[in-house]
Amino acid sequence: MGYVDEVIERVIAKNPGEPEFHQAVREVLESLRPVVEANEDLYRREALLERITEPDRQIKFRVPWVDDKGQVQVNTGYRVQFNNAIGPYKGGLRLHPSVNIGIIKFLGFEQIFKNSLTSLPIGGGKGGSDFDPKGKSDREVMAFCQSFMNELYKYIGADEDVPAGDIGTGAREIGYMFGQYKKIRGVYEGVLTGKGLSYGGSLARTEATGYGLLYLTEEMLKCNGKDIAGKTIVVSGAGNVAIYAIQKAQQLGAKPVTCSDSTGWIYDPEGIDVALLKEVKEVKRARLTEYAAARPSAQYHEGKGVWTVKCDIALPCATQNELDLDDAKALVANGCFAVAEGANMPTTLEATKYLQENKILFAPGKAANAGGVATSALEMSQNSERLSWSFEEVDSKLKGIMVNIFHNLDAAAKKYGHEGDYVVGANIAGFEKVATAMIAQGVC
Ligand code: NDP
Ligand code: 2IT
């Protein structure tokens, strides 16, 4: 058995009951075969693949808080510090009832390669809790966030580990956590990113993941002789990533016609009304039924369904494994020619394979959604130099980073004989820098 297969088997045996982590490891390691085969003796001696698939540490803790009725609630908090070969651990905090250690490990593992691809000095980590912010009052969210930070503060710091937002964690949650960190440590530092603009946040961080997704998609299309203007786009999700992906797609002359949340989806043939979507999701924190109620051209459907809508480009921006083999078949049958992942691992392995076999341009999340964490790293730079850059400056750096990511992964795919396979390209390009740094730093 080859080294890659041995390590995949070992990871599955050592981490039972963590299917998302197994999936992420399988996807990355299988696409590293060309590099691993070229360096097998060195990597085996260094146990490089065993080391890179084993987190530096996993922290799990109790998060007790008091709800508005005076009842004590208990959630579980996690932080997985996966790899800091190229910089302090960096990655978001997910607050969603589905959160467990396997999900945080898959996200932390992906983050290593994503962060490397940005070309900025950030290592990989992820955290979160099974707390559900939905339906909670601001005071309850604050009570949870403060209790979460009462434990997390021991493990993070501006040069150590810098968390940020993810599903369920936006500016409100980051604000409460930042306040509590400052209170406990007495230090004003860039320990979190995605902060409010009045206390160290970066302009364009809110927009960064969605905008970055479109910058990379535009470049991928351009390099394949296609133009984004005039194209019909289907988007899933209605959160931070989806909203700003829709906004930038419109600015580039495309027409996004769908969005979705955890209960249903919208088809709006006239194009999504971003101002209305923001009002429903960012301000009212309401369901998409409210969007449909306010917009005569919109149709609301219960459940899942955006991938059945005829489109040129699909942008999954909600959550993992939301685009399966049947969805991939529907997209291909309807003439879709490009898929770019705004979410982390939204496409199943079978669906990815099917899309690539059918010559769909496929940009994997660790490249396509790297604009969020890249801009977080720019927020860290601004915090360190105690300056704030203009929106235009951050946005133009973000665009440069995304264009550069595309060319790096395109070149890596070509170098190893897999031209056009951007999954292979992204994994190899992200891995090479981390592997070199790990070997240079010795066994640690
Ligand atoms: P948000 O919480 O802002 O939005 C998530 C959206 O997806 C919501 O519309 C939510 O529905 C929907 N959703 C979440 N979970 C499910 C589910 N299990 N089934 C169906 N719909 C679901 O999160 P983000 O937009 O920040 O994150 C979306 C994805 O992008 C995640 O995979 C995240 O890891 C990834 N990502 C985020 C980055 C960021 O900077 N925020 C950076 C890079 C990647 P509802 O409205 O009902 O809650
Ligand atoms: O998945 C991700 O890259 C994020 N949720 C953003 C992480 C960050 O540190 O900005």
Coordinates of C-alpha atoms and ligand atoms in Angstrom, one line a residue:
M1 CA 0.0 0.0 0.0
G2 CA 1.3 3.5 -0.8
Y3 CA 2.1 6.1 1.8
V4 CA -1.0 8.2 1.1
D5 CA -3.4 5.2 1.4
E6 CA -1.6 4.1 4.6
V7 CA -2.1 7.5 6.2
I8 CA -5.8 7.7 5.1
E9 CA -6.5 4.3 6.7
R10 CA -4.6 5.4 9.9
V11 CA -6.6 8.6 10.2
I12 CA -9.9 6.8 9.8
A13 CA -8.9 4.2 12.4
K14 CA -7.6 6.8 14.9
N15 CA -10.5 9.2 14.5
P16 CA -13.7 7.1 14.6
G17 CA -17.1 8.7 14.1
E18 CA -15.7 11.8 12.3
P19 CA -16.9 11.4 8.7
E20 CA -16.3 15.0 7.7
F21 CA -12.7 14.9 9.0
H22 CA -12.1 11.7 7.1
Q23 CA -13.6 13.2 3.9
A24 CA -11.4 16.3 4.1
V25 CA -8.3 14.3 4.8
R26 CA -9.1 11.9 1.9
E27 CA -9.7 14.8 -0.5
V28 CA -6.4 16.5 0.3
L29 CA -4.1 13.5 0.6
E30 CA -5.4 11.8 -2.5
S31 CA -4.7 14.9 -4.6
L32 CA -1.2 15.2 -3.1
R33 CA -0.2 11.8 -4.6
P34 CA 2.1 13.4 -7.3
V35 CA 4.1 15.4 -4.7
V36 CA 4.2 12.6 -2.2
E37 CA 5.4 10.1 -4.9
A38 CA 8.1 12.5 -5.9
N39 CA 9.3 12.9 -2.2
E40 CA 8.2 9.6 -0.7
D41 CA 11.4 8.7 1.2
L42 CA 11.8 12.1 2.8
Y43 CA 8.1 12.4 3.7
R44 CA 8.0 8.9 5.2
R45 CA 11.2 9.5 7.3
E46 CA 9.7 12.8 8.5
A47 CA 6.3 11.2 9.1
L48 CA 5.1 14.3 7.4
L49 CA 1.6 13.1 6.5
E50 CA 1.0 11.6 10.0
R51 CA 2.1 14.9 11.5
I52 CA 0.0 17.1 9.2
T53 CA -3.2 15.1 9.9
E54 CA -2.7 15.2 13.7
P55 CA -3.7 18.5 15.3
D56 CA -1.1 20.2 17.5
R57 CA -3.9 20.2 20.2
Q58 CA -7.7 19.9 20.6
I59 CA -9.3 21.9 23.4
K60 CA -12.8 21.0 24.6
F61 CA -14.6 22.8 27.4
R62 CA -17.9 23.4 29.2
V63 CA -19.8 26.6 28.4
P64 CA -22.4 27.3 31.1
W65 CA -24.7 30.3 30.8
V66 CA -28.0 31.6 32.1
D67 CA -31.0 32.1 29.8
D68 CA -33.6 34.8 30.0
K69 CA -35.8 32.6 32.3
G70 CA -33.0 32.2 34.8
Q71 CA -32.3 28.6 33.7
V72 CA -28.7 27.5 33.4
Q73 CA -27.8 26.1 30.0
V74 CA -24.7 24.1 29.1
N75 CA -22.9 23.9 25.8
T76 CA -19.6 22.4 24.6
G77 CA -16.9 24.7 23.3
Y78 CA -14.0 23.6 21.0
R79 CA -10.8 25.0 19.6
V80 CA -8.6 22.8 17.4
Q81 CA -5.1 24.3 16.9
F82 CA -4.1 22.3 13.9
N83 CA -0.8 23.6 12.5
N84 CA 1.3 26.7 13.1
A85 CA 4.2 26.0 10.8
I86 CA 3.8 29.2 8.8
G87 CA 2.1 31.5 11.3
P88 CA -0.2 31.8 14.4
Y89 CA -3.3 29.6 14.3
K90 CA -6.0 31.3 12.4
G91 CA -9.6 30.3 11.7
G92 CA -13.2 31.0 12.5
L93 CA -15.6 30.0 15.3
R94 CA -18.7 28.1 14.3
L95 CA -21.9 28.4 16.4
H96 CA -24.4 25.8 15.2
P97 CA -26.2 22.9 16.9
S98 CA -24.5 20.4 14.5
V99 CA -21.0 21.3 15.8
N100 CA -18.9 18.4 17.1
I101 CA -15.2 17.7 17.2
G102 CA -15.1 16.0 13.8
I103 CA -16.6 19.0 12.1
I104 CA -14.2 21.4 13.8
K105 CA -11.3 19.1 12.8
F106 CA -12.3 19.0 9.2
L107 CA -12.5 22.8 9.1
G108 CA -9.2 23.2 11.0
F109 CA -7.5 20.8 8.6
E110 CA -8.8 22.6 5.5
Q111 CA -7.8 25.9 7.0
I112 CA -4.1 24.9 7.0
F113 CA -4.0 24.7 3.2
K114 CA -6.4 27.6 2.6
N115 CA -4.3 29.9 4.8
S116 CA -1.1 28.9 3.1
L117 CA -2.7 29.6 -0.3
T118 CA -3.3 33.2 0.7
S119 CA 0.5 33.7 0.8
L120 CA 0.1 35.4 4.2
P121 CA 1.7 34.1 7.5
I122 CA -1.2 32.3 9.1
G123 CA -1.4 28.8 10.4
G124 CA -4.6 26.6 10.6
G125 CA -7.2 26.4 13.4
K126 CA -10.9 26.3 14.0
G127 CA -13.3 26.4 16.9
G128 CA -16.9 26.8 17.9
S129 CA -19.7 25.4 19.9
D130 CA -23.0 23.5 19.6
F131 CA -24.7 26.7 20.8
D132 CA -27.5 27.9 18.5
P133 CA -27.7 31.7 18.3
K134 CA -31.1 31.4 16.5
G135 CA -34.0 32.7 18.5
K136 CA -31.8 33.9 21.4
S137 CA -32.0 37.4 22.8
D138 CA -28.9 39.6 22.6
R139 CA -28.4 39.2 26.3
E140 CA -28.4 35.4 26.0
V141 CA -25.9 35.6 23.1
M142 CA -23.8 37.9 25.2
A143 CA -24.0 35.5 28.2
F144 CA -22.9 32.6 26.0
C145 CA -20.0 34.5 24.3
Q146 CA -18.7 35.7 27.7
S147 CA -18.7 32.2 29.1
F148 CA -17.1 30.8 26.0
M149 CA -14.3 33.4 26.3
N150 CA -13.9 32.7 30.0
E151 CA -12.2 29.5 28.9
L152 CA -11.0 30.2 25.4
Y153 CA -8.8 33.2 26.5
K154 CA -6.3 30.8 28.0
Y155 CA -5.3 29.5 24.5
I156 CA -5.5 32.5 22.2
G157 CA -3.6 35.8 21.6
A158 CA -2.5 38.1 18.8
D159 CA 0.7 36.1 18.1
E160 CA -0.7 32.7 19.2
D161 CA -4.2 32.0 17.8
V162 CA -6.6 34.5 16.3
P163 CA -10.2 33.3 15.9
A164 CA -12.9 35.0 13.7
G165 CA -16.4 34.4 12.5
D166 CA -18.0 31.5 10.7
I167 CA -21.6 30.1 10.6
G168 CA -23.5 31.7 13.4
T169 CA -20.7 34.0 14.4
G170 CA -20.8 37.5 13.1
A171 CA -19.9 41.0 14.2
R172 CA -22.3 40.8 17.3
E173 CA -20.7 37.6 18.7
I174 CA -17.1 38.8 17.9
G175 CA -17.9 42.1 19.7
Y176 CA -19.0 40.3 22.9
M177 CA -16.0 37.9 22.8
F178 CA -13.5 40.7 22.2
G179 CA -15.0 42.7 25.2
Q180 CA -14.6 39.7 27.5
Y181 CA -11.1 38.9 26.3
K182 CA -10.1 42.5 27.0
K183 CA -11.7 42.4 30.4
I184 CA -10.0 39.2 31.5
R185 CA -6.5 39.8 30.0
G186 CA -6.4 43.6 30.3
V187 CA -4.8 43.7 26.9
Y188 CA -6.0 45.5 23.8
E189 CA -4.7 43.5 20.9
G190 CA -5.9 42.0 17.7
V191 CA -6.9 38.7 19.2
L192 CA -10.0 38.3 17.0
T193 CA -10.7 39.4 13.5
G194 CA -14.1 40.5 12.1
K195 CA -14.2 43.2 14.8
G196 CA -16.4 46.3 14.5
L197 CA -14.9 49.2 12.6
S198 CA -14.7 51.4 15.7
Y199 CA -12.5 49.0 17.6
G200 CA -9.9 47.6 15.3
G201 CA -12.0 45.9 12.5
S202 CA -11.0 46.2 8.9
L203 CA -13.0 47.8 6.2
A204 CA -14.0 45.2 3.6
R205 CA -13.7 42.2 6.0
T206 CA -17.5 41.8 6.1
E207 CA -17.6 41.7 2.3
A208 CA -14.3 39.8 1.8
T209 CA -15.3 36.1 1.5
G210 CA -18.2 36.8 -1.0
Y211 CA -16.2 39.4 -3.0
G212 CA -13.1 37.2 -3.0
L213 CA -15.2 34.3 -4.3
L214 CA -16.3 36.3 -7.3
Y215 CA -12.8 37.7 -7.9
L216 CA -11.4 34.2 -8.1
T217 CA -14.4 33.0 -10.2
E218 CA -13.9 35.9 -12.6
E219 CA -10.2 35.1 -13.0
M220 CA -10.9 31.3 -13.5
L221 CA -13.5 32.2 -16.2
K222 CA -11.2 34.7 -17.9
C223 CA -8.3 32.2 -18.1
N224 CA -10.7 29.7 -19.7
G225 CA -11.9 32.1 -22.4
K226 CA -15.2 33.0 -20.6
D227 CA -16.8 36.1 -19.2
I228 CA -18.9 36.5 -16.1
A229 CA -21.0 39.4 -17.3
G230 CA -24.5 38.3 -18.4
K231 CA -24.3 34.9 -16.7
T232 CA -27.1 33.4 -14.6
I233 CA -25.8 32.3 -11.2
V234 CA -27.4 30.1 -8.6
V235 CA -26.3 30.7 -5.0
S236 CA -27.1 28.7 -1.8
G237 CA -27.0 30.2 1.6
A238 CA -28.3 33.6 2.8
G239 CA -25.6 34.5 5.3
N240 CA -22.4 36.5 5.2
V241 CA -20.7 34.7 2.3
A242 CA -23.9 34.4 0.1
I243 CA -25.0 38.0 0.5
Y244 CA -21.7 39.5 -0.6
A245 CA -21.2 37.0 -3.3
I246 CA -24.6 38.0 -4.7
Q247 CA -23.7 41.7 -4.4
K248 CA -20.3 41.4 -6.2
A249 CA -21.8 39.1 -8.9
Q250 CA -24.3 41.9 -9.7
Q251 CA -21.5 44.5 -9.7
L252 CA -19.7 42.3 -12.3
G253 CA -22.8 42.2 -14.5
A254 CA -24.0 38.7 -13.7
K255 CA -27.5 37.7 -12.5
P256 CA -27.8 35.7 -9.2
V257 CA -31.4 34.3 -9.1
T258 CA -31.4 32.1 -5.9
C259 CA -30.5 32.0 -2.3
S260 CA -31.4 29.6 0.5
D261 CA -31.5 29.2 4.3
S262 CA -31.8 26.2 6.6
T263 CA -35.6 25.9 5.9
G264 CA -36.2 26.9 2.3
W265 CA -35.0 28.7 -0.8
I266 CA -35.9 31.6 -3.1
Y267 CA -36.0 31.7 -6.9
D268 CA -36.2 35.2 -8.1
P269 CA -36.0 35.3 -11.9
E270 CA -35.6 39.1 -11.9
G271 CA -32.4 38.8 -9.8
I272 CA -32.0 38.8 -6.0
D273 CA -32.7 42.1 -4.3
V274 CA -29.6 42.5 -2.1
A275 CA -30.9 45.3 0.0
L276 CA -34.0 43.3 0.9
L277 CA -32.0 40.2 1.6
K278 CA -29.7 42.1 4.0
E279 CA -32.7 43.6 5.7
V280 CA -34.3 40.2 6.2
K281 CA -31.1 38.3 7.2
E282 CA -28.7 40.9 8.8
V283 CA -31.2 43.2 10.5
K284 CA -34.3 41.2 11.2
R285 CA -32.5 37.8 11.5
A286 CA -35.7 36.4 9.9
R287 CA -36.6 33.6 7.5
L288 CA -36.6 33.8 3.7
T289 CA -40.4 33.7 3.7
E290 CA -40.1 37.4 4.6
Y291 CA -38.1 38.1 1.5
A292 CA -40.8 36.4 -0.6
A293 CA -43.5 38.3 1.1
A294 CA -41.9 41.6 0.2
R295 CA -40.9 40.8 -3.4
P296 CA -43.6 39.9 -5.9
S297 CA -41.1 38.3 -8.4
A298 CA -39.8 35.8 -5.9
Q299 CA -41.0 32.3 -5.4
Y300 CA -40.3 30.6 -2.0
H301 CA -39.9 26.8 -1.8
E302 CA -39.6 24.7 1.4
G303 CA -36.5 22.4 1.7
K304 CA -33.6 22.2 -0.6
G305 CA -33.6 22.9 -4.4
V306 CA -31.4 25.7 -5.8
W307 CA -29.3 23.3 -7.8
T308 CA -32.3 22.3 -10.0
V309 CA -32.5 25.9 -11.4
K310 CA -31.0 26.4 -14.8
C311 CA -27.8 28.4 -14.6
D312 CA -24.3 29.0 -16.0
I313 CA -22.5 29.2 -12.7
A314 CA -23.2 27.6 -9.2
L315 CA -21.9 29.1 -6.0
P316 CA -22.6 26.9 -2.9
C317 CA -22.3 29.3 0.1
A318 CA -24.1 27.6 3.0
T319 CA -22.5 24.5 4.5
Q320 CA -20.7 21.2 4.0
N321 CA -22.0 18.5 1.8
E322 CA -24.9 20.6 0.5
L323 CA -24.2 19.7 -3.2
D324 CA -24.4 15.9 -3.8
L325 CA -24.2 13.7 -6.8
D326 CA -27.8 14.2 -7.9
D327 CA -27.4 17.9 -7.6
A328 CA -24.2 17.7 -9.7
K329 CA -26.1 15.8 -12.3
A330 CA -28.9 18.4 -12.4
L331 CA -26.4 21.2 -12.8
V332 CA -24.6 19.5 -15.7
A333 CA -27.9 18.6 -17.4
N334 CA -29.0 22.2 -17.2
G335 CA -25.8 23.5 -18.9
C336 CA -23.9 24.9 -15.8
F337 CA -20.2 25.3 -16.7
A338 CA -18.6 26.5 -13.5
V339 CA -18.9 25.7 -9.8
A340 CA -16.9 27.7 -7.2
E341 CA -17.2 26.9 -3.5
G342 CA -18.0 29.8 -1.1
A343 CA -18.6 27.4 1.8
N344 CA -16.2 24.9 3.2
M345 CA -16.4 21.5 1.5
P346 CA -20.0 22.0 0.3
T347 CA -19.6 19.5 -2.6
T348 CA -19.4 15.8 -1.8
L349 CA -16.4 13.8 -3.1
E350 CA -18.7 12.0 -5.6
A351 CA -20.3 15.2 -6.8
T352 CA -16.8 16.8 -7.3
K353 CA -15.7 13.9 -9.3
Y354 CA -18.8 14.0 -11.5
L355 CA -18.4 17.7 -12.1
Q356 CA -14.8 17.4 -13.0
E357 CA -15.4 14.4 -15.3
N358 CA -18.0 16.5 -17.1
K359 CA -15.4 19.3 -17.7
I360 CA -17.1 21.8 -15.3
L361 CA -14.6 24.4 -14.1
F362 CA -14.4 23.6 -10.4
A363 CA -12.8 25.9 -7.8
P364 CA -12.5 24.3 -4.4
G365 CA -13.4 26.2 -1.2
K366 CA -9.9 26.3 0.2
A367 CA -9.0 28.6 -2.7
A368 CA -12.3 30.2 -3.7
N369 CA -13.3 31.3 -0.1
A370 CA -9.9 32.2 1.1
G371 CA -10.6 35.9 0.7
G372 CA -12.3 36.0 4.2
V373 CA -9.3 34.7 6.1
A374 CA -6.9 36.7 3.8
T375 CA -8.7 39.9 4.8
S376 CA -8.6 38.7 8.4
A377 CA -4.8 38.6 8.0
L378 CA -4.9 42.1 6.6
E379 CA -6.9 43.1 9.7
M380 CA -4.1 41.6 11.9
S381 CA -1.5 43.7 9.9
Q382 CA -3.5 46.9 10.5
N383 CA -3.9 46.1 14.2
S384 CA -0.1 45.5 14.5
E385 CA 0.8 48.8 12.9
R386 CA -2.1 50.5 14.7
L387 CA -3.4 52.0 11.4
S388 CA -6.6 51.5 9.3
W389 CA -6.5 51.2 5.6
S390 CA -9.3 52.5 3.3
F391 CA -11.9 50.2 1.8
E392 CA -10.4 50.6 -1.6
E393 CA -6.9 49.7 -0.4
V394 CA -8.1 46.5 1.4
D395 CA -10.4 45.5 -1.5
S396 CA -7.6 45.9 -4.1
K397 CA -5.2 43.8 -1.9
L398 CA -8.0 41.2 -1.6
K399 CA -8.5 41.2 -5.4
G400 CA -4.7 40.8 -5.9
I401 CA -4.6 37.9 -3.5
M402 CA -7.5 36.0 -5.1
V403 CA -6.1 36.5 -8.6
N404 CA -2.7 35.3 -7.3
I405 CA -4.3 32.2 -5.7
F406 CA -5.9 31.2 -8.9
H407 CA -2.6 31.5 -10.9
N408 CA -0.7 29.6 -8.2
L409 CA -3.1 26.7 -8.2
D410 CA -3.3 26.7 -12.0
A411 CA 0.5 26.5 -12.2
A412 CA 0.7 23.7 -9.5
A413 CA -1.9 21.7 -11.4
K414 CA 0.1 22.1 -14.7
K415 CA 3.5 21.4 -13.0
Y416 CA 2.3 18.0 -11.8
G417 CA 0.5 17.0 -15.0
H418 CA -3.1 17.7 -13.9
E419 CA -3.9 20.8 -16.0
G420 CA -7.3 22.2 -15.2
D421 CA -7.7 20.2 -12.0
Y422 CA -8.0 23.0 -9.6
V423 CA -8.6 20.7 -6.6
V424 CA -5.2 19.0 -7.2
G425 CA -3.7 22.4 -7.8
A426 CA -5.0 24.1 -4.7
N427 CA -4.1 21.2 -2.4
I428 CA -0.5 20.9 -3.8
A429 CA 0.1 24.7 -3.8
G430 CA -1.2 25.0 -0.2
F431 CA 0.7 21.9 1.0
E432 CA 4.1 22.6 -0.4
K433 CA 4.8 25.7 1.6
V434 CA 3.6 24.1 4.9
A435 CA 5.6 21.0 4.2
T436 CA 8.8 23.0 3.6
A437 CA 8.3 25.0 6.8
M438 CA 7.6 21.8 8.9
I439 CA 10.7 20.1 7.6
A440 CA 12.9 23.2 8.1
Q441 CA 11.7 23.6 11.7
G442 CA 12.6 20.0 12.7
V443 CA 10.5 17.4 14.6
C444 CA 8.2 19.4 16.8
Ligands
NDP1 P1 -23.8 32.5 8.1 O1 -24.1 31.9 9.4 O2 -23.6 34.0 7.9 O3 -24.8 32.0 7.0 C1 -24.9 30.6 6.8 C2 -26.1 30.4 5.8 O4 -26.2 29.1 5.4 C3 -27.4 30.8 6.4 O5 -28.2 31.3 5.4 C4 -27.9 29.5 7.0 O6 -29.3 29.4 7.1 C5 -27.4 28.5 5.9 N1 -27.1 27.2 6.6 C6 -26.2 27.0 7.6 N2 -26.2 25.7 8.0 C7 -27.1 25.1 7.2 C8 -27.6 23.8 7.0 N3 -27.1 22.8 7.8 N4 -28.5 23.5 6.1 C9 -28.9 24.5 5.3 N5 -28.5 25.8 5.3 C10 -27.7 26.1 6.3 O7 -22.4 31.8 7.7 P2 -21.3 32.2 6.6 O8 -22.0 32.8 5.5 O9 -20.2 33.0 7.3 O10 -20.7 30.8 6.2 C11 -21.2 30.0 5.2 C12 -20.2 29.0 4.7 O11 -19.0 29.7 4.3 C13 -19.7 28.0 5.8 O12 -19.3 26.8 5.2 C14 -18.4 28.7 6.3 O13 -17.5 27.8 6.9 C15 -17.9 29.2 5.0 N6 -16.9 30.3 5.1 C16 -17.2 31.5 5.8 C17 -16.3 32.5 5.8 C18 -16.6 33.8 6.5 O14 -15.7 34.7 6.4 N7 -17.7 34.0 7.1 C19 -15.0 32.4 5.2 C20 -14.8 31.2 4.4 C21 -15.7 30.2 4.4 P3 -30.1 30.3 8.2 O15 -30.2 31.7 7.7 O16 -31.4 29.6 8.3 O17 -29.2 30.2 9.4
2IT2 O1 -13.5 29.3 6.9 C1 -12.9 30.4 7.0 O2 -11.9 30.7 6.4 C2 -13.5 31.4 7.9 N1 -14.5 31.2 8.6 C3 -12.8 32.8 8.1 C4 -11.6 32.6 9.1 C5 -10.9 33.9 9.5 O3 -10.0 33.7 10.4 O4 -11.3 34.9 9.0

